[in-house]
Amino acid sequence: MIDLYGADYSVYVRAVRLALAQKGVPCRLHPIDVFAPQGPPDDYLDLHPFGRIPALRHGDFALHETTAILRYVDEAFDGPSLQPDTPRDRARMTQIQSILDSYAYRTLVWDIYVERVVKPRDGGVSDEVGISCALGPARKVVAALETLAGPGPFLSGAQPTLADCHAAPMLALFHKAEEGALLLRAAPRLTAWLDVVKSWAAFQATEPATRT
Ligand SMILES: N[C@@H](CCC(=O)N[C@@H](CS)C(=O)NCC(=O)O)C(=O)O
């Protein structure tokens, strides 16, 4: 049993939950709301000094940073391997994960999805200039992922990998914004892939109930 700390609204927490489900590893989700007015509880900072989510505990082993957690989940447990067999394919998988963290998360989730969908739903006003400014970077992310995706059906080939778990929550939120849906229309491989991962039982079971 894995102890996972975070919230269902987090794309990163959901990525880990998807990987755990692929491996068939049960987990307890301990709620940590990083966006609570008072921030995360003080003792959570012992687990994650940067105060982000997720963090994981497995026995006496604690870990934060999603890419590291995903790799640990794959390597520490039985079940289907979530990493490709060859060094080049593994490098491509890690390249996708790095693109997601470095270029996709802020742009697709915060600059576009949160501004277009969450803010108005919560009674706020979308930052239209901010959304416009994010479209160029978002187009670049979509183009890069579309190129790396190859023939599919998964991002790193014929079998699901950590890249799919990492990418699916972010891309699914992005797709909910009209700008995201439009940009993804020009990316047929990504669109077909998103349909496949959205059909995973684990993807549906981890649909956020809060804050999205
Ligand atoms: N580098 C971290 C990023 C995790 C992250 O940014 N999580 C978001 C939620 S999806 C968070 O904790 N945000 C809180 C904040 O920005 O203060 C990882 O790979 O796990």
PDB file of C-alpha atoms and ligand atoms in Angstrom:
ATOM      1  CA  MET A   1       0.000   0.000   0.000  1.00  0.00           C
ATOM      2  CA  ILE A   2       1.303   3.390  -1.025  1.00  0.00           C
ATOM      3  CA  ASP A   3       0.493   6.594   0.817  1.00  0.00           C
ATOM      4  CA  LEU A   4       0.037   9.458  -1.602  1.00  0.00           C
ATOM      5  CA  TYR A   5      -0.334  13.039  -0.419  1.00  0.00           C
ATOM      6  CA  GLY A   6      -2.190  15.572  -2.505  1.00  0.00           C
ATOM      7  CA  ALA A   7      -5.549  16.471  -3.976  1.00  0.00           C
ATOM      8  CA  ASP A   8      -7.650  15.011  -6.746  1.00  0.00           C
ATOM      9  CA  TYR A   9      -7.624  18.331  -8.627  1.00  0.00           C
ATOM     10  CA  SER A  10      -3.865  18.148  -9.185  1.00  0.00           C
ATOM     11  CA  VAL A  11      -2.743  16.971 -12.604  1.00  0.00           C
ATOM     12  CA  TYR A  12       0.471  15.691 -11.022  1.00  0.00           C
ATOM     13  CA  VAL A  13      -1.311  13.706  -8.325  1.00  0.00           C
ATOM     14  CA  ARG A  14      -3.588  12.234 -10.984  1.00  0.00           C
ATOM     15  CA  ALA A  15      -0.539  11.224 -13.055  1.00  0.00           C
ATOM     16  CA  VAL A  16       0.766   9.175 -10.133  1.00  0.00           C
ATOM     17  CA  ARG A  17      -2.657   7.646  -9.485  1.00  0.00           C
ATOM     18  CA  LEU A  18      -2.838   6.582 -13.147  1.00  0.00           C
ATOM     19  CA  ALA A  19       0.574   4.898 -12.929  1.00  0.00           C
ATOM     20  CA  LEU A  20      -0.386   3.137  -9.693  1.00  0.00           C
ATOM     21  CA  ALA A  21      -3.566   1.890 -11.353  1.00  0.00           C
ATOM     22  CA  GLN A  22      -1.617   0.614 -14.373  1.00  0.00           C
ATOM     23  CA  LYS A  23       0.616  -1.325 -11.980  1.00  0.00           C
ATOM     24  CA  GLY A  24      -2.326  -2.541  -9.906  1.00  0.00           C
ATOM     25  CA  VAL A  25      -0.927  -0.953  -6.730  1.00  0.00           C
ATOM     26  CA  PRO A  26      -3.498   0.293  -4.211  1.00  0.00           C
ATOM     27  CA  CYS A  27      -2.962   3.708  -2.676  1.00  0.00           C
ATOM     28  CA  ARG A  28      -4.363   5.818   0.122  1.00  0.00           C
ATOM     29  CA  LEU A  29      -4.790   9.466  -0.905  1.00  0.00           C
ATOM     30  CA  HIS A  30      -4.154  11.782   2.044  1.00  0.00           C
ATOM     31  CA  PRO A  31      -5.736  15.141   1.289  1.00  0.00           C
ATOM     32  CA  ILE A  32      -3.335  18.083   1.117  1.00  0.00           C
ATOM     33  CA  ASP A  33      -4.808  21.290  -0.269  1.00  0.00           C
ATOM     34  CA  VAL A  34      -1.904  23.441  -1.433  1.00  0.00           C
ATOM     35  CA  PHE A  35      -4.298  26.208  -2.422  1.00  0.00           C
ATOM     36  CA  ALA A  36      -5.973  26.480   0.998  1.00  0.00           C
ATOM     37  CA  PRO A  37      -5.687  30.071   2.272  1.00  0.00           C
ATOM     38  CA  GLN A  38      -3.284  28.971   5.012  1.00  0.00           C
ATOM     39  CA  GLY A  39      -1.313  26.774   2.591  1.00  0.00           C
ATOM     40  CA  PRO A  40      -0.402  23.141   3.238  1.00  0.00           C
ATOM     41  CA  PRO A  41      -0.027  22.007   6.869  1.00  0.00           C
ATOM     42  CA  ASP A  42       3.389  22.761   8.356  1.00  0.00           C
ATOM     43  CA  ASP A  43       4.211  19.104   8.895  1.00  0.00           C
ATOM     44  CA  TYR A  44       3.644  18.434   5.170  1.00  0.00           C
ATOM     45  CA  LEU A  45       6.763  20.483   4.499  1.00  0.00           C
ATOM     46  CA  ASP A  46       8.791  17.685   6.103  1.00  0.00           C
ATOM     47  CA  LEU A  47       7.605  15.517   3.246  1.00  0.00           C
ATOM     48  CA  HIS A  48       7.794  18.172   0.525  1.00  0.00           C
ATOM     49  CA  PRO A  49       9.895  21.220   1.462  1.00  0.00           C
ATOM     50  CA  PHE A  50       8.642  23.081  -1.636  1.00  0.00           C
ATOM     51  CA  GLY A  51       5.040  22.665  -0.505  1.00  0.00           C
ATOM     52  CA  ARG A  52       3.782  21.187  -3.761  1.00  0.00           C
ATOM     53  CA  ILE A  53       1.828  18.018  -4.423  1.00  0.00           C
ATOM     54  CA  PRO A  54       2.226  15.063  -4.808  1.00  0.00           C
ATOM     55  CA  ALA A  55       4.462  13.407  -2.256  1.00  0.00           C
ATOM     56  CA  LEU A  56       4.617   9.682  -1.690  1.00  0.00           C
ATOM     57  CA  ARG A  57       5.451   7.443   1.210  1.00  0.00           C
ATOM     58  CA  HIS A  58       6.161   3.723   0.826  1.00  0.00           C
ATOM     59  CA  GLY A  59       7.157   2.233   4.152  1.00  0.00           C
ATOM     60  CA  ASP A  60      10.170   4.210   5.329  1.00  0.00           C
ATOM     61  CA  PHE A  61      10.819   5.694   1.881  1.00  0.00           C
ATOM     62  CA  ALA A  62       9.503   9.188   1.063  1.00  0.00           C
ATOM     63  CA  LEU A  63       9.691  10.915  -2.304  1.00  0.00           C
ATOM     64  CA  HIS A  64       8.523  14.045  -4.064  1.00  0.00           C
ATOM     65  CA  GLU A  65       8.723  15.196  -7.703  1.00  0.00           C
ATOM     66  CA  THR A  66       6.351  13.478 -10.062  1.00  0.00           C
ATOM     67  CA  THR A  67       8.892  12.164 -12.574  1.00  0.00           C
ATOM     68  CA  ALA A  68      10.850  10.480  -9.780  1.00  0.00           C
ATOM     69  CA  ILE A  69       7.669   9.121  -8.201  1.00  0.00           C
ATOM     70  CA  LEU A  70       6.418   7.712 -11.496  1.00  0.00           C
ATOM     71  CA  ARG A  71       9.700   5.942 -12.141  1.00  0.00           C
ATOM     72  CA  TYR A  72       9.759   4.556  -8.611  1.00  0.00           C
ATOM     73  CA  VAL A  73       6.211   3.246  -8.954  1.00  0.00           C
ATOM     74  CA  ASP A  74       7.131   1.498 -12.169  1.00  0.00           C
ATOM     75  CA  GLU A  75      10.366  -0.022 -10.913  1.00  0.00           C
ATOM     76  CA  ALA A  76       9.391  -0.917  -7.343  1.00  0.00           C
ATOM     77  CA  PHE A  77       6.274  -2.919  -8.149  1.00  0.00           C
ATOM     78  CA  ASP A  78       5.263  -5.873 -10.279  1.00  0.00           C
ATOM     79  CA  GLY A  79       2.840  -5.388 -13.101  1.00  0.00           C
ATOM     80  CA  PRO A  80       3.290  -4.264 -16.682  1.00  0.00           C
ATOM     81  CA  SER A  81       6.429  -2.230 -17.321  1.00  0.00           C
ATOM     82  CA  LEU A  82       5.657   1.431 -17.928  1.00  0.00           C
ATOM     83  CA  GLN A  83       8.994   2.194 -19.559  1.00  0.00           C
ATOM     84  CA  PRO A  84      10.040   1.303 -23.097  1.00  0.00           C
ATOM     85  CA  ASP A  85      12.667  -1.371 -23.684  1.00  0.00           C
ATOM     86  CA  THR A  86      15.307   0.534 -25.610  1.00  0.00           C
ATOM     87  CA  PRO A  87      17.499   3.425 -24.417  1.00  0.00           C
ATOM     88  CA  ARG A  88      16.294   5.639 -27.252  1.00  0.00           C
ATOM     89  CA  ASP A  89      12.631   5.028 -26.584  1.00  0.00           C
ATOM     90  CA  ARG A  90      13.165   5.561 -22.848  1.00  0.00           C
ATOM     91  CA  ALA A  91      14.961   8.808 -23.612  1.00  0.00           C
ATOM     92  CA  ARG A  92      12.030   9.932 -25.797  1.00  0.00           C
ATOM     93  CA  MET A  93       9.636   9.085 -22.980  1.00  0.00           C
ATOM     94  CA  THR A  94      11.663  11.174 -20.534  1.00  0.00           C
ATOM     95  CA  GLN A  95      11.873  13.956 -23.122  1.00  0.00           C
ATOM     96  CA  ILE A  96       8.066  14.067 -23.249  1.00  0.00           C
ATOM     97  CA  GLN A  97       7.880  14.194 -19.434  1.00  0.00           C
ATOM     98  CA  SER A  98      10.381  17.028 -19.379  1.00  0.00           C
ATOM     99  CA  ILE A  99       8.450  18.983 -22.020  1.00  0.00           C
ATOM    100  CA  LEU A 100       5.302  18.554 -19.923  1.00  0.00           C
ATOM    101  CA  ASP A 101       6.967  19.982 -16.809  1.00  0.00           C
ATOM    102  CA  SER A 102       9.017  22.696 -18.491  1.00  0.00           C
ATOM    103  CA  TYR A 103       6.685  24.002 -21.196  1.00  0.00           C
ATOM    104  CA  ALA A 104       3.209  22.470 -20.943  1.00  0.00           C
ATOM    105  CA  TYR A 105       2.022  22.630 -17.327  1.00  0.00           C
ATOM    106  CA  ARG A 106       1.997  26.392 -16.787  1.00  0.00           C
ATOM    107  CA  THR A 107       0.858  27.245 -20.304  1.00  0.00           C
ATOM    108  CA  LEU A 108      -1.817  24.618 -20.910  1.00  0.00           C
ATOM    109  CA  VAL A 109      -3.189  24.313 -17.393  1.00  0.00           C
ATOM    110  CA  TRP A 110      -2.776  27.718 -15.761  1.00  0.00           C
ATOM    111  CA  ASP A 111      -2.569  30.199 -18.622  1.00  0.00           C
ATOM    112  CA  ILE A 112      -5.293  28.611 -20.732  1.00  0.00           C
ATOM    113  CA  TYR A 113      -7.459  26.083 -18.842  1.00  0.00           C
ATOM    114  CA  VAL A 114      -7.664  27.922 -15.531  1.00  0.00           C
ATOM    115  CA  GLU A 115      -8.169  31.290 -17.223  1.00  0.00           C
ATOM    116  CA  ARG A 116     -10.754  30.094 -19.751  1.00  0.00           C
ATOM    117  CA  VAL A 117     -12.701  27.531 -17.683  1.00  0.00           C
ATOM    118  CA  VAL A 118     -12.078  27.823 -13.942  1.00  0.00           C
ATOM    119  CA  LYS A 119     -11.970  31.584 -13.462  1.00  0.00           C
ATOM    120  CA  PRO A 120     -15.301  32.423 -15.126  1.00  0.00           C
ATOM    121  CA  ARG A 121     -16.955  29.399 -13.528  1.00  0.00           C
ATOM    122  CA  ASP A 122     -15.848  30.725 -10.134  1.00  0.00           C
ATOM    123  CA  GLY A 123     -17.234  34.179 -10.926  1.00  0.00           C
ATOM    124  CA  GLY A 124     -13.976  35.748 -12.095  1.00  0.00           C
ATOM    125  CA  VAL A 125     -12.961  37.267 -15.405  1.00  0.00           C
ATOM    126  CA  SER A 126     -10.602  35.521 -17.801  1.00  0.00           C
ATOM    127  CA  ASP A 127      -7.355  37.267 -18.613  1.00  0.00           C
ATOM    128  CA  GLU A 128      -7.912  37.463 -22.381  1.00  0.00           C
ATOM    129  CA  VAL A 129      -4.519  39.028 -23.039  1.00  0.00           C
ATOM    130  CA  GLY A 130      -2.842  36.298 -21.000  1.00  0.00           C
ATOM    131  CA  ILE A 131      -4.736  33.610 -22.926  1.00  0.00           C
ATOM    132  CA  SER A 132      -3.755  35.194 -26.258  1.00  0.00           C
ATOM    133  CA  CYS A 133      -0.124  35.332 -25.188  1.00  0.00           C
ATOM    134  CA  ALA A 134      -0.224  31.658 -24.196  1.00  0.00           C
ATOM    135  CA  LEU A 135      -1.509  30.446 -27.563  1.00  0.00           C
ATOM    136  CA  GLY A 136       1.874  30.591 -29.328  1.00  0.00           C
ATOM    137  CA  PRO A 137       3.689  28.599 -26.617  1.00  0.00           C
ATOM    138  CA  ALA A 138       0.739  26.167 -26.408  1.00  0.00           C
ATOM    139  CA  ARG A 139       0.832  25.605 -30.174  1.00  0.00           C
ATOM    140  CA  LYS A 140       4.536  24.798 -29.868  1.00  0.00           C
ATOM    141  CA  VAL A 141       3.876  22.255 -27.081  1.00  0.00           C
ATOM    142  CA  VAL A 142       1.116  20.579 -29.094  1.00  0.00           C
ATOM    143  CA  ALA A 143       3.330  20.427 -32.202  1.00  0.00           C
ATOM    144  CA  ALA A 144       6.248  18.946 -30.241  1.00  0.00           C
ATOM    145  CA  LEU A 145       4.077  16.288 -28.583  1.00  0.00           C
ATOM    146  CA  GLU A 146       2.355  15.479 -31.871  1.00  0.00           C
ATOM    147  CA  THR A 147       5.756  14.876 -33.483  1.00  0.00           C
ATOM    148  CA  LEU A 148       7.087  12.799 -30.591  1.00  0.00           C
ATOM    149  CA  ALA A 149       3.898  10.744 -30.316  1.00  0.00           C
ATOM    150  CA  GLY A 150       4.707   8.744 -33.458  1.00  0.00           C
ATOM    151  CA  PRO A 151       2.221   6.201 -34.727  1.00  0.00           C
ATOM    152  CA  GLY A 152       0.805   5.454 -31.257  1.00  0.00           C
ATOM    153  CA  PRO A 153      -1.584   4.443 -29.978  1.00  0.00           C
ATOM    154  CA  PHE A 154       0.395   5.634 -26.921  1.00  0.00           C
ATOM    155  CA  LEU A 155       2.879   8.474 -26.690  1.00  0.00           C
ATOM    156  CA  SER A 156       5.878   6.146 -26.565  1.00  0.00           C
ATOM    157  CA  GLY A 157       4.638   3.351 -28.765  1.00  0.00           C
ATOM    158  CA  ALA A 158       2.300   0.395 -28.570  1.00  0.00           C
ATOM    159  CA  GLN A 159       2.121   0.113 -24.767  1.00  0.00           C
ATOM    160  CA  PRO A 160       1.205   2.694 -22.123  1.00  0.00           C
ATOM    161  CA  THR A 161       4.202   4.293 -20.427  1.00  0.00           C
ATOM    162  CA  LEU A 162       4.918   6.878 -17.756  1.00  0.00           C
ATOM    163  CA  ALA A 163       4.636   9.548 -20.465  1.00  0.00           C
ATOM    164  CA  ASP A 164       0.951   8.733 -20.953  1.00  0.00           C
ATOM    165  CA  CYS A 165       0.268   8.889 -17.217  1.00  0.00           C
ATOM    166  CA  HIS A 166       2.161  12.182 -16.951  1.00  0.00           C
ATOM    167  CA  ALA A 167       0.548  13.794 -19.996  1.00  0.00           C
ATOM    168  CA  ALA A 168      -3.069  12.644 -19.828  1.00  0.00           C
ATOM    169  CA  PRO A 169      -4.256  14.805 -16.897  1.00  0.00           C
ATOM    170  CA  MET A 170      -2.714  17.991 -18.332  1.00  0.00           C
ATOM    171  CA  LEU A 171      -3.911  17.449 -21.884  1.00  0.00           C
ATOM    172  CA  ALA A 172      -7.409  16.487 -20.723  1.00  0.00           C
ATOM    173  CA  LEU A 173      -7.781  19.805 -18.870  1.00  0.00           C
ATOM    174  CA  PHE A 174      -6.328  21.728 -21.803  1.00  0.00           C
ATOM    175  CA  HIS A 175      -8.880  20.044 -24.090  1.00  0.00           C
ATOM    176  CA  LYS A 176     -11.704  21.423 -21.911  1.00  0.00           C
ATOM    177  CA  ALA A 177     -10.784  24.986 -22.872  1.00  0.00           C
ATOM    178  CA  GLU A 178     -12.070  26.072 -26.291  1.00  0.00           C
ATOM    179  CA  GLU A 179      -8.584  27.186 -27.301  1.00  0.00           C
ATOM    180  CA  GLY A 180      -7.173  23.825 -26.259  1.00  0.00           C
ATOM    181  CA  ALA A 181      -9.814  21.923 -28.217  1.00  0.00           C
ATOM    182  CA  LEU A 182      -9.049  24.058 -31.283  1.00  0.00           C
ATOM    183  CA  LEU A 183      -5.296  23.554 -31.067  1.00  0.00           C
ATOM    184  CA  LEU A 184      -5.702  19.814 -30.516  1.00  0.00           C
ATOM    185  CA  ARG A 185      -7.901  19.562 -33.609  1.00  0.00           C
ATOM    186  CA  ALA A 186      -4.737  20.220 -35.616  1.00  0.00           C
ATOM    187  CA  ALA A 187      -2.988  17.302 -33.868  1.00  0.00           C
ATOM    188  CA  PRO A 188      -4.718  14.072 -34.977  1.00  0.00           C
ATOM    189  CA  ARG A 189      -2.334  11.698 -33.173  1.00  0.00           C
ATOM    190  CA  LEU A 190      -2.696  13.512 -29.864  1.00  0.00           C
ATOM    191  CA  THR A 191      -6.455  13.689 -30.304  1.00  0.00           C
ATOM    192  CA  ALA A 192      -6.711   9.951 -30.971  1.00  0.00           C
ATOM    193  CA  TRP A 193      -4.396   9.256 -28.023  1.00  0.00           C
ATOM    194  CA  LEU A 194      -6.481  11.458 -25.709  1.00  0.00           C
ATOM    195  CA  ASP A 195      -9.602   9.495 -26.653  1.00  0.00           C
ATOM    196  CA  VAL A 196      -7.807   6.265 -25.713  1.00  0.00           C
ATOM    197  CA  VAL A 197      -6.545   7.445 -22.327  1.00  0.00           C
ATOM    198  CA  LYS A 198      -9.888   9.044 -21.482  1.00  0.00           C
ATOM    199  CA  SER A 199     -11.445   5.612 -21.872  1.00  0.00           C
ATOM    200  CA  TRP A 200      -9.194   4.078 -19.190  1.00  0.00           C
ATOM    201  CA  ALA A 201     -11.213   3.034 -16.155  1.00  0.00           C
ATOM    202  CA  ALA A 202      -8.521   4.587 -13.955  1.00  0.00           C
ATOM    203  CA  PHE A 203      -8.774   7.852 -15.836  1.00  0.00           C
ATOM    204  CA  GLN A 204     -12.501   7.986 -15.253  1.00  0.00           C
ATOM    205  CA  ALA A 205     -12.105   6.892 -11.622  1.00  0.00           C
ATOM    206  CA  THR A 206      -9.665   9.762 -10.976  1.00  0.00           C
ATOM    207  CA  GLU A 207     -11.854  12.455 -12.523  1.00  0.00           C
ATOM    208  CA  PRO A 208     -11.441  15.320 -10.059  1.00  0.00           C
ATOM    209  CA  ALA A 209     -14.403  16.044  -7.842  1.00  0.00           C
ATOM    210  CA  THR A 210     -13.026  19.342  -6.618  1.00  0.00           C
ATOM    211  CA  ARG A 211     -11.653  22.605  -8.019  1.00  0.00           C
ATOM    212  CA  THR A 212     -11.656  21.728 -11.743  1.00  0.00           C
TER     213      THR A 212
HETATM  214  N1  LIG B   1       7.811  19.712  -9.702  1.00  0.00           N
HETATM  215  C1  LIG B   1       6.613  19.218  -9.049  1.00  0.00           C
HETATM  216  C2  LIG B   1       5.444  20.064  -9.504  1.00  0.00           C
HETATM  217  C3  LIG B   1       4.177  19.706  -8.755  1.00  0.00           C
HETATM  218  C4  LIG B   1       3.191  20.853  -8.809  1.00  0.00           C
HETATM  219  O1  LIG B   1       3.460  21.966  -9.288  1.00  0.00           O
HETATM  220  N2  LIG B   1       1.982  20.582  -8.281  1.00  0.00           N
HETATM  221  C5  LIG B   1       0.991  21.618  -8.189  1.00  0.00           C
HETATM  222  C6  LIG B   1      -0.402  21.054  -8.208  1.00  0.00           C
HETATM  223  S1  LIG B   1      -0.799  20.345  -9.763  1.00  0.00           S
HETATM  224  C7  LIG B   1       1.165  22.358  -6.882  1.00  0.00           C
HETATM  225  O2  LIG B   1       1.492  21.755  -5.883  1.00  0.00           O
HETATM  226  N3  LIG B   1       0.969  23.675  -6.889  1.00  0.00           N
HETATM  227  C8  LIG B   1       1.045  24.466  -5.711  1.00  0.00           C
HETATM  228  C9  LIG B   1       1.696  25.793  -5.931  1.00  0.00           C
HETATM  229  O3  LIG B   1       1.990  26.123  -7.086  1.00  0.00           O
HETATM  230  O4  LIG B   1       1.901  26.484  -4.934  1.00  0.00           O
HETATM  231  C10 LIG B   1       6.402  17.748  -9.382  1.00  0.00           C
HETATM  232  O5  LIG B   1       6.952  17.291 -10.401  1.00  0.00           O
HETATM  233  O6  LIG B   1       5.739  17.036  -8.631  1.00  0.00           O
END
